[in-house]
C-alpha atoms as a PDB file:
ATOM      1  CA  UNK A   1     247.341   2.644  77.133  1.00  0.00           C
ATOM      2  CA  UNK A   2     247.411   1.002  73.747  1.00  0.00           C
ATOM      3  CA  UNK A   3     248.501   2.821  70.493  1.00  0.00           C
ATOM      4  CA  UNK A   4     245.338   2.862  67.721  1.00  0.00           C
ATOM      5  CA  UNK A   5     246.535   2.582  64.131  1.00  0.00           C
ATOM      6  CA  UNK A   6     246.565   6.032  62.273  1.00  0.00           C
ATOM      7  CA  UNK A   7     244.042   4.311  59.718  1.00  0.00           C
ATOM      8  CA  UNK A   8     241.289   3.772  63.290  1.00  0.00           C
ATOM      9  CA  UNK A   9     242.354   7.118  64.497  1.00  0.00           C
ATOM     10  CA  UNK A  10     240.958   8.852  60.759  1.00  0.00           C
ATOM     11  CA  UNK A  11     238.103   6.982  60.468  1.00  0.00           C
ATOM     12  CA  UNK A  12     239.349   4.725  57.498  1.00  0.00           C
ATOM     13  CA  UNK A  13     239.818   1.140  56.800  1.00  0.00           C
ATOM     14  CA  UNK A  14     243.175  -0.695  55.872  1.00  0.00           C
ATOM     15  CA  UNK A  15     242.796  -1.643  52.386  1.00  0.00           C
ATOM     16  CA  UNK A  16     245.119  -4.658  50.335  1.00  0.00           C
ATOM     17  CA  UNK A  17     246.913  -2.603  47.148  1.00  0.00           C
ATOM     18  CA  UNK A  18     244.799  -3.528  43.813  1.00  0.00           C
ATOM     19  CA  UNK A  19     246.788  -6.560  41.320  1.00  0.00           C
ATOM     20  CA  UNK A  20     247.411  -4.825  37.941  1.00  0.00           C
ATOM     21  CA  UNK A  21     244.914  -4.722  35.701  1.00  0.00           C
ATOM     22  CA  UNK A  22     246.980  -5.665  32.672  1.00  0.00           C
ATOM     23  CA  UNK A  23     247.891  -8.885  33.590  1.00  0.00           C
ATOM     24  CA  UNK A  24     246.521 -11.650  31.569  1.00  0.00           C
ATOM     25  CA  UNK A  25     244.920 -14.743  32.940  1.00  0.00           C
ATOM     26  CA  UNK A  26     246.238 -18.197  31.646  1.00  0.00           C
ATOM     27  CA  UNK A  27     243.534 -18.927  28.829  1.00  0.00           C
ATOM     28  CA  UNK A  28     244.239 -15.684  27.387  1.00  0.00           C
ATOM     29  CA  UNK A  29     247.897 -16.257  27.696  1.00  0.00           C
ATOM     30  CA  UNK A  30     247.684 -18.958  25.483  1.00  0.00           C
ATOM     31  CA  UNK A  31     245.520 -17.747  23.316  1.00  0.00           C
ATOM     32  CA  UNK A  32     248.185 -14.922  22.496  1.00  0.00           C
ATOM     33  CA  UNK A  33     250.465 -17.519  21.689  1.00  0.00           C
ATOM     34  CA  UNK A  34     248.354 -19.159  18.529  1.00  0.00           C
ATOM     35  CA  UNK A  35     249.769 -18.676  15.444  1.00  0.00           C
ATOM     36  CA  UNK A  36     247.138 -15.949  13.226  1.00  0.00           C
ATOM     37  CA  UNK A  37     245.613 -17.450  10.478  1.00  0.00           C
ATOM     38  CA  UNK A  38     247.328 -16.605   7.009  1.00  0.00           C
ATOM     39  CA  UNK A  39     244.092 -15.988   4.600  1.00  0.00           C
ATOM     40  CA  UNK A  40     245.622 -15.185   1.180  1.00  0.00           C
ATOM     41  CA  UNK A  41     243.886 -13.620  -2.198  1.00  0.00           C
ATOM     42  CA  UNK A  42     243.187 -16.280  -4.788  1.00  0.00           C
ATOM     43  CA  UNK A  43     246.851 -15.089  -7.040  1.00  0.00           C
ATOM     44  CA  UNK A  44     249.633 -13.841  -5.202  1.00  0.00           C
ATOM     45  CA  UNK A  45     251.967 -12.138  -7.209  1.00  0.00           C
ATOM     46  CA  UNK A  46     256.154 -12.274  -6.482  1.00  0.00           C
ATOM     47  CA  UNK A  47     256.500  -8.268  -5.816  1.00  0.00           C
ATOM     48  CA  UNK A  48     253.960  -8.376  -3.473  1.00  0.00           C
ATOM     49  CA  UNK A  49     255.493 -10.182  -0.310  1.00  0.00           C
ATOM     50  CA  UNK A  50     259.364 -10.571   0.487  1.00  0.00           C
ATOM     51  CA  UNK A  51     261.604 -13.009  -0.568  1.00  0.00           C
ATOM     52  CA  UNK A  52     261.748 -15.215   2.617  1.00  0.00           C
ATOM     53  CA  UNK A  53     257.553 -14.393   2.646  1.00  0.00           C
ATOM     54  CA  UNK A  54     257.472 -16.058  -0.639  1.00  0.00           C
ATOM     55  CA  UNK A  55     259.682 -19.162  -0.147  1.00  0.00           C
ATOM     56  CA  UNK A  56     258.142 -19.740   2.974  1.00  0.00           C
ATOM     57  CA  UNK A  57     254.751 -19.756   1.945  1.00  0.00           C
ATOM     58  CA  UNK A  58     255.275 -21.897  -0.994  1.00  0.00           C
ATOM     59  CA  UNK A  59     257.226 -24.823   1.171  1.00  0.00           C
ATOM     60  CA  UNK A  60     254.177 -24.431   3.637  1.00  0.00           C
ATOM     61  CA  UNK A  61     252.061 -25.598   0.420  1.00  0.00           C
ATOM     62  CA  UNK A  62     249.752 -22.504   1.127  1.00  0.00           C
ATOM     63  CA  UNK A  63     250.721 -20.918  -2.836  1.00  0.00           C
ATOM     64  CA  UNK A  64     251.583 -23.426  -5.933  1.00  0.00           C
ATOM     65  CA  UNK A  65     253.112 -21.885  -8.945  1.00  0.00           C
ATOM     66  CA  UNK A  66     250.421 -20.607 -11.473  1.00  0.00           C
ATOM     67  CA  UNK A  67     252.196 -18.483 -14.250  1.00  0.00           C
ATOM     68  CA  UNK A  68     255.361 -16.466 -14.378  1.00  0.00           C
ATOM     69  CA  UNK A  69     255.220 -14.437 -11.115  1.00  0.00           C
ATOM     70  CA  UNK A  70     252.277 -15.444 -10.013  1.00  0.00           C
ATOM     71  CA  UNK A  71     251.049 -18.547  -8.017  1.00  0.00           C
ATOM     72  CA  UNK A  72     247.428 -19.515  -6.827  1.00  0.00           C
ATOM     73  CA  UNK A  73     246.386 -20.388  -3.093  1.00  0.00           C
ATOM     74  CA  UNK A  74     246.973 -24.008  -2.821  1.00  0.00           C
ATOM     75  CA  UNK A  75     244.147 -26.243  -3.520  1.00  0.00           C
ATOM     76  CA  UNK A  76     241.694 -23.995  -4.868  1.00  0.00           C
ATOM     77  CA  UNK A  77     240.666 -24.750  -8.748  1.00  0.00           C
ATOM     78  CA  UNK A  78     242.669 -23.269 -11.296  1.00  0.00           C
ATOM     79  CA  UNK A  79     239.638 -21.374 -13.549  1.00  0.00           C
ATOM     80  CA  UNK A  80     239.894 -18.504 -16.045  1.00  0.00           C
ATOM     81  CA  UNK A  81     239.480 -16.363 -13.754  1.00  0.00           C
ATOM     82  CA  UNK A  82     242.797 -16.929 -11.355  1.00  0.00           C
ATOM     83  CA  UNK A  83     244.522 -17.396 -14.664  1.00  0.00           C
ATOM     84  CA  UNK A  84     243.315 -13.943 -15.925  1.00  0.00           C
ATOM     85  CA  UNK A  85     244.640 -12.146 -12.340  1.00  0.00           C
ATOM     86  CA  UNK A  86     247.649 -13.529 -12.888  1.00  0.00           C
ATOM     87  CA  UNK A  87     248.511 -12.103 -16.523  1.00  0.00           C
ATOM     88  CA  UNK A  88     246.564  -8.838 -14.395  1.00  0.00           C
ATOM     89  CA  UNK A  89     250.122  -6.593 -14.037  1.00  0.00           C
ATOM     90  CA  UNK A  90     251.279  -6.982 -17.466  1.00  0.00           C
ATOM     91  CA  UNK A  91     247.795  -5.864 -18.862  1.00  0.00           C
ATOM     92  CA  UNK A  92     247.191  -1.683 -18.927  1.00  0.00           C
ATOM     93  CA  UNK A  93     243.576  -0.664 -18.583  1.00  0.00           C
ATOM     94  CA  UNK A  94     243.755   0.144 -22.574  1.00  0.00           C
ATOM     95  CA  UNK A  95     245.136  -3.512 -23.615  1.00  0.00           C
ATOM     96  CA  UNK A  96     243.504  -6.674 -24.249  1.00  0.00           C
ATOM     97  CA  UNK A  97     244.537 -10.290 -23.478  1.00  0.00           C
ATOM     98  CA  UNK A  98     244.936 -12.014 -26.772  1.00  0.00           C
ATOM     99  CA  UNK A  99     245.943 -15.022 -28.915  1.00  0.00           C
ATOM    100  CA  UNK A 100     248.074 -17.732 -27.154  1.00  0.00           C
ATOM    101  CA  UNK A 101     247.585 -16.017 -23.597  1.00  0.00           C
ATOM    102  CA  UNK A 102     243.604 -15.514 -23.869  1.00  0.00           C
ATOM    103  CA  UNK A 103     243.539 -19.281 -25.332  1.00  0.00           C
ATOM    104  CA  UNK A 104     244.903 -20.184 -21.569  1.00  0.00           C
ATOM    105  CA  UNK A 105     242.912 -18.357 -19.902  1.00  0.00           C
ATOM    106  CA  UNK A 106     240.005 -19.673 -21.688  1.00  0.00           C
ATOM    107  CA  UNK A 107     241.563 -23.756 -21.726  1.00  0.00           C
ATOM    108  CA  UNK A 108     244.376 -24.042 -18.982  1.00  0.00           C
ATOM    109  CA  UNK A 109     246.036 -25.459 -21.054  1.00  0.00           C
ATOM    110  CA  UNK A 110     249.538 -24.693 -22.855  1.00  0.00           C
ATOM    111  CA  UNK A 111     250.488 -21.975 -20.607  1.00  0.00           C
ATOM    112  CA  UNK A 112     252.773 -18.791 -23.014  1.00  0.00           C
ATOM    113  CA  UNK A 113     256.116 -17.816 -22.300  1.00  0.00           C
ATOM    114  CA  UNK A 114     254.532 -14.605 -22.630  1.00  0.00           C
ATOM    115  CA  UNK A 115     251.361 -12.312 -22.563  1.00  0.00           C
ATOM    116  CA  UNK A 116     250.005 -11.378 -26.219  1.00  0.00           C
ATOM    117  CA  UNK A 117     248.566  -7.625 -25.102  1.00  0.00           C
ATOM    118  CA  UNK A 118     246.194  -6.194 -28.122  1.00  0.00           C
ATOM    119  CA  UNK A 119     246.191  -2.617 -28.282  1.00  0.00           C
ATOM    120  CA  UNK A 120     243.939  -0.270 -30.390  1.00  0.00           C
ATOM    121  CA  UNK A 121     245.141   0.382 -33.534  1.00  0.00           C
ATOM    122  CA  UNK A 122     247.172   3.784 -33.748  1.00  0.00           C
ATOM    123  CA  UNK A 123     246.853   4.163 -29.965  1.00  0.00           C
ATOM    124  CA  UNK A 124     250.512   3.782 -27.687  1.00  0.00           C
ATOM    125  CA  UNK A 125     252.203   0.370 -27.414  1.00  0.00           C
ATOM    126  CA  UNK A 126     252.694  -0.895 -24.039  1.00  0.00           C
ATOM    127  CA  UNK A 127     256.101  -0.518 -22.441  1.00  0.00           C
ATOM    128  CA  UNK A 128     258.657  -3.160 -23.278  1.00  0.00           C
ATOM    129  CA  UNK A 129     258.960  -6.155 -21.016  1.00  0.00           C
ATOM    130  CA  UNK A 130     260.110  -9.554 -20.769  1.00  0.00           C
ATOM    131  CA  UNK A 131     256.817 -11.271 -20.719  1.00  0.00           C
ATOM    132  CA  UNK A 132     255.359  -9.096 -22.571  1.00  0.00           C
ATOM    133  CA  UNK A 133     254.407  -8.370 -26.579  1.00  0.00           C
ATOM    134  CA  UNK A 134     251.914  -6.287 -27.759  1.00  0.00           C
ATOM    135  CA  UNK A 135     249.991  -6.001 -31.145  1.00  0.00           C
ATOM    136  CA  UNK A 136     247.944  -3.465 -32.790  1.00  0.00           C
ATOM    137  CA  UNK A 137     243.772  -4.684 -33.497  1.00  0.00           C
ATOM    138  CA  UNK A 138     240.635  -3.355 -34.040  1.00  0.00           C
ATOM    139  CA  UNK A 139     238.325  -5.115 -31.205  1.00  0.00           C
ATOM    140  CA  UNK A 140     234.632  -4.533 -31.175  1.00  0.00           C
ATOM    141  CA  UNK A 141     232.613  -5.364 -27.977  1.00  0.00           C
ATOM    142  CA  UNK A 142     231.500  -8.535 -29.254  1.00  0.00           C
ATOM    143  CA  UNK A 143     235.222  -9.637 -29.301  1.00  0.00           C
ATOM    144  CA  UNK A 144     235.874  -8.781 -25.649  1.00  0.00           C
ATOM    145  CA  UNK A 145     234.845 -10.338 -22.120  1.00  0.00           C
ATOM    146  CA  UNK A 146     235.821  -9.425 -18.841  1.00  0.00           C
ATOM    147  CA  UNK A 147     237.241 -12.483 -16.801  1.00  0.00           C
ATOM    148  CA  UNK A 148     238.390 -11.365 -13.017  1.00  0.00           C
ATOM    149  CA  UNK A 149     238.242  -7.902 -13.885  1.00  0.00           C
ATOM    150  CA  UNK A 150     240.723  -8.053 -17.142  1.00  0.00           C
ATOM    151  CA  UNK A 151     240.054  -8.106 -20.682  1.00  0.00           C
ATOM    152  CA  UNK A 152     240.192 -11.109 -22.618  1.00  0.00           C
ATOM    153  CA  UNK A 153     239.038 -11.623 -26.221  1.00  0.00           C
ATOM    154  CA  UNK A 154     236.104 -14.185 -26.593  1.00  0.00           C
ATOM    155  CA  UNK A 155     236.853 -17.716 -27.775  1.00  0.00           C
ATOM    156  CA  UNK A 156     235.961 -17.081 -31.176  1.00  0.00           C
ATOM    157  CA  UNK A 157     237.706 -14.293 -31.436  1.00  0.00           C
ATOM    158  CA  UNK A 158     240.918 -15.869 -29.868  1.00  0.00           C
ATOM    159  CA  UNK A 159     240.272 -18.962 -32.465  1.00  0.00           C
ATOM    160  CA  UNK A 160     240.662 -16.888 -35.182  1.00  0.00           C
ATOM    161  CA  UNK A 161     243.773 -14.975 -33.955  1.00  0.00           C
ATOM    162  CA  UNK A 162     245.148 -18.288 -33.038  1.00  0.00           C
ATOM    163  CA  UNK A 163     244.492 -19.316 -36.381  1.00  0.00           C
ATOM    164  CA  UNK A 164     245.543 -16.384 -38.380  1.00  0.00           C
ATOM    165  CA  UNK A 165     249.190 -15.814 -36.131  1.00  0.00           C
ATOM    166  CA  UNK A 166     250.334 -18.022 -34.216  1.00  0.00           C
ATOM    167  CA  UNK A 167     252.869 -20.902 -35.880  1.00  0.00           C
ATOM    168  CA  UNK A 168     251.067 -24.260 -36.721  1.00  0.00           C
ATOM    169  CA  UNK A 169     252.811 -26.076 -34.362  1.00  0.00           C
ATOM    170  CA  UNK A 170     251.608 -24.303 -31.519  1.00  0.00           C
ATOM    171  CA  UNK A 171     248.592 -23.161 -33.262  1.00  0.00           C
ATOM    172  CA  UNK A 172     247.362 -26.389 -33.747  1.00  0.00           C
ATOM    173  CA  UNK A 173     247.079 -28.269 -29.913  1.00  0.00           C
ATOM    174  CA  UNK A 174     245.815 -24.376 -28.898  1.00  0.00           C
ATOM    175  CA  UNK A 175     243.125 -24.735 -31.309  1.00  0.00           C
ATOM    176  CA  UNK A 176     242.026 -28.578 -30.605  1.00  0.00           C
ATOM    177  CA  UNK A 177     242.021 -26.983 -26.735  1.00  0.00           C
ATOM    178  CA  UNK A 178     239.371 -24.269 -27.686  1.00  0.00           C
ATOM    179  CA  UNK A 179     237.078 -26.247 -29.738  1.00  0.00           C
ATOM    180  CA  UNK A 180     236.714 -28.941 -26.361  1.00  0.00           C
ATOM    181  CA  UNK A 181     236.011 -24.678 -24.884  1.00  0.00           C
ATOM    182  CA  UNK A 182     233.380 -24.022 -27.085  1.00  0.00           C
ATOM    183  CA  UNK A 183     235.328 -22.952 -30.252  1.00  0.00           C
ATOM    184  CA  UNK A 184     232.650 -23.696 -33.410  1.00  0.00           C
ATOM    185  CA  UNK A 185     234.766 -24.130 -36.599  1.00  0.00           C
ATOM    186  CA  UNK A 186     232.256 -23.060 -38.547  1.00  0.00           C
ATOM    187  CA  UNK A 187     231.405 -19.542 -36.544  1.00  0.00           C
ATOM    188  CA  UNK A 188     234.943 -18.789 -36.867  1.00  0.00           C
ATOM    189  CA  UNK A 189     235.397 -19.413 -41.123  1.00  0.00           C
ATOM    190  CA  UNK A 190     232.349 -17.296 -40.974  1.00  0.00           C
ATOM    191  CA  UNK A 191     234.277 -14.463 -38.607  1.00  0.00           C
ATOM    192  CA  UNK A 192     237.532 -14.587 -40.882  1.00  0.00           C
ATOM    193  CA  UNK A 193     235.513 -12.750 -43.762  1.00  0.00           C
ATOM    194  CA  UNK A 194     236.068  -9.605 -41.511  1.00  0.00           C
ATOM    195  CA  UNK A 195     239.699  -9.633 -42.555  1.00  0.00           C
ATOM    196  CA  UNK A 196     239.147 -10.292 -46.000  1.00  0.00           C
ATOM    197  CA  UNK A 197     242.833  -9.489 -47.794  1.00  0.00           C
ATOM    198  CA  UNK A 198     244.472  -9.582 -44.715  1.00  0.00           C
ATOM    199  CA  UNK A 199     247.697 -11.491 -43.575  1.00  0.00           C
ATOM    200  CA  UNK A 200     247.236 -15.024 -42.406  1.00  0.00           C
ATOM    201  CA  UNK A 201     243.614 -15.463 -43.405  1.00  0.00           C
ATOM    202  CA  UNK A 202     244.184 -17.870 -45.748  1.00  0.00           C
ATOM    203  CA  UNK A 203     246.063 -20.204 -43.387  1.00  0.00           C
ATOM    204  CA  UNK A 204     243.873 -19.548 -41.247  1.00  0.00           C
ATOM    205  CA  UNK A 205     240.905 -20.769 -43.269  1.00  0.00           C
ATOM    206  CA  UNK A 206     242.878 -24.076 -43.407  1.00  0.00           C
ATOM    207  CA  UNK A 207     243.431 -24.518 -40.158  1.00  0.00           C
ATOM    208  CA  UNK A 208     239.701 -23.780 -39.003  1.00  0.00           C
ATOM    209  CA  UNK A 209     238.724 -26.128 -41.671  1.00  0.00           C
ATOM    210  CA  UNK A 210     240.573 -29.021 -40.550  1.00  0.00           C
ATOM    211  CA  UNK A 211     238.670 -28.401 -36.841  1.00  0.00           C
ATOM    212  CA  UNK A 212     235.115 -29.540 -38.847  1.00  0.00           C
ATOM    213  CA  UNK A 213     234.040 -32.880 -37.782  1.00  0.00           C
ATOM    214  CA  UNK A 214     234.540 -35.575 -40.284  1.00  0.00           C
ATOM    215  CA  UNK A 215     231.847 -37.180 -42.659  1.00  0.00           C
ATOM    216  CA  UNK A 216     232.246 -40.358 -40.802  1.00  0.00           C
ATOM    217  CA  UNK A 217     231.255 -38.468 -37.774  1.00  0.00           C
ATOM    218  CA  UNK A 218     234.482 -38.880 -35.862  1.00  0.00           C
ATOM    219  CA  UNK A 219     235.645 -35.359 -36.233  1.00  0.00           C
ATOM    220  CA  UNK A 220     236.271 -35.235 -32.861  1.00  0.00           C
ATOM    221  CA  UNK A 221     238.627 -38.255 -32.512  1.00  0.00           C
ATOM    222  CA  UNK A 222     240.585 -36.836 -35.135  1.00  0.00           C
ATOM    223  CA  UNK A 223     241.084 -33.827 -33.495  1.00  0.00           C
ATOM    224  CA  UNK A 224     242.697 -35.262 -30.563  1.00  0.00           C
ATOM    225  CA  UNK A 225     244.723 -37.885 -31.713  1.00  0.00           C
ATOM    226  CA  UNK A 226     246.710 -35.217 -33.325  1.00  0.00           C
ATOM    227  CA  UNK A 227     246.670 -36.218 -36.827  1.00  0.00           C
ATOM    228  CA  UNK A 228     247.805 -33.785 -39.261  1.00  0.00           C
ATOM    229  CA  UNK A 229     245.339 -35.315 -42.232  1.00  0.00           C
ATOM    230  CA  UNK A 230     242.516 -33.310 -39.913  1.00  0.00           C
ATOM    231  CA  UNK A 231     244.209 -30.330 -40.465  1.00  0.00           C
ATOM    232  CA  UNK A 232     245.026 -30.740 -44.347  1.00  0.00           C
ATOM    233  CA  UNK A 233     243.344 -28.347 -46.546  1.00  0.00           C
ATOM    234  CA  UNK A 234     239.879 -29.568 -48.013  1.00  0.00           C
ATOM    235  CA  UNK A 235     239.740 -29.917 -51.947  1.00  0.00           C
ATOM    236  CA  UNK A 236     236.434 -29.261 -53.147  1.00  0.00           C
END
């Protein structure tokens, strides 16, 4: 007599073990191995990844310096607003960007070794830092813009604080920079008679003037071959 199988004898049929169910076919195996894709804001600032993060990414060529701490994702324009985010930290919510630092965000051009902060007058200065000064003014709304979410005093304005504080020697290429941004000379001797007796209006009335086009109608050759006749007081 021949022996049946237990598995016959029950009623049941042999069956093969199942193959685990967490093991990954080929495709998907390689698809684990792809590198992730690195998507990056538009500023990056230094505090915000680690040092070898930071070195890395900038010998990749995915950031490029921008300002200070602060670089942009590589290849993408370099408009007021990235340069805005990246004076961002050293802004509080109750400070303005002014002078030499809003004239770069407006222009691009002539980057500051440090952030001019406007504060309201009486109000609490901002805390010391390296990159950092702040100044007491009186801002209306028509003096302020938002540009990526910070605040930046308008062109004119910034012309006219330019004008009125900042050295001539640096005033003077910030200034030809804002007129080719939409700076009118003549808007902004108009907007110094707000600050009438005040320091540095009357250089600044000189150097506004010497932003008017010429009589000859090459005003605006003179103002960037960097004479200093167009920025000579007028004698009327």
């Amino acid at each position: 007599m021949h022996a049946t199988p237990a598995a016959t004898r029950h009623g049941t049929t042999p069956t093969r073990p199942p193959p685990p169910a967490d093991r990954p076919g080929p495709v998907a195996a390689m698809r684990a191995l792809r590198p992730v894709p690195v998507v990056l804001p538009d500023v990056v600032h230094r505090d915000a990844l680690s040092s070898l993060a930071w070195a890395g990414l900038h010998l990749d060529g995915l950031l490029a310096p921008l300002w200070g701490d602060a670089s942009a994702t590589a290849g993408a324009p370099s408009d007021a607003e990235r340069r805005a985010l990246a004076l961002a930290p050293l802004v509080p919510a109750r400070g303005t960007v002014g002078r030499l630092a809003a004239a770069w965000v407006h222009t691009g051009l002539h980057p500051p070794d440090h952030v001019d902060v406007l504060v309201p007058s009486g109000g609490r200065r901002t805390d010391p830092h390296r990159r950092r000064r702040a100044a007491e003014a009186v801002l209306d709304d028509r003096d302020v813009l938002v540009v990526g979410g910070v605040r930046v005093t308008t062109v004119l304005r910034t012309g006219v604080d330019v004008a009125r504080w900042v050295p001539d020697a640096t005033a003077v290429p910030a200034l030809r920079a804002l007129v080719d941004a939409g700076l009118d000379a003549d808007a902004a001797l108009a907007e110094l008679g707000r600050f009438g007796g005040h320091r540095g209006v009357v250089r600044a009335a000189r150097l506004l003037t010497g932003l008017r086009p010429t009589r000859q109608g090459c005003g605006r050759q003179a103002r960037m071959t960097g004479s200093s006749d167009a920025f000579a007081p007028v004698m009327r």
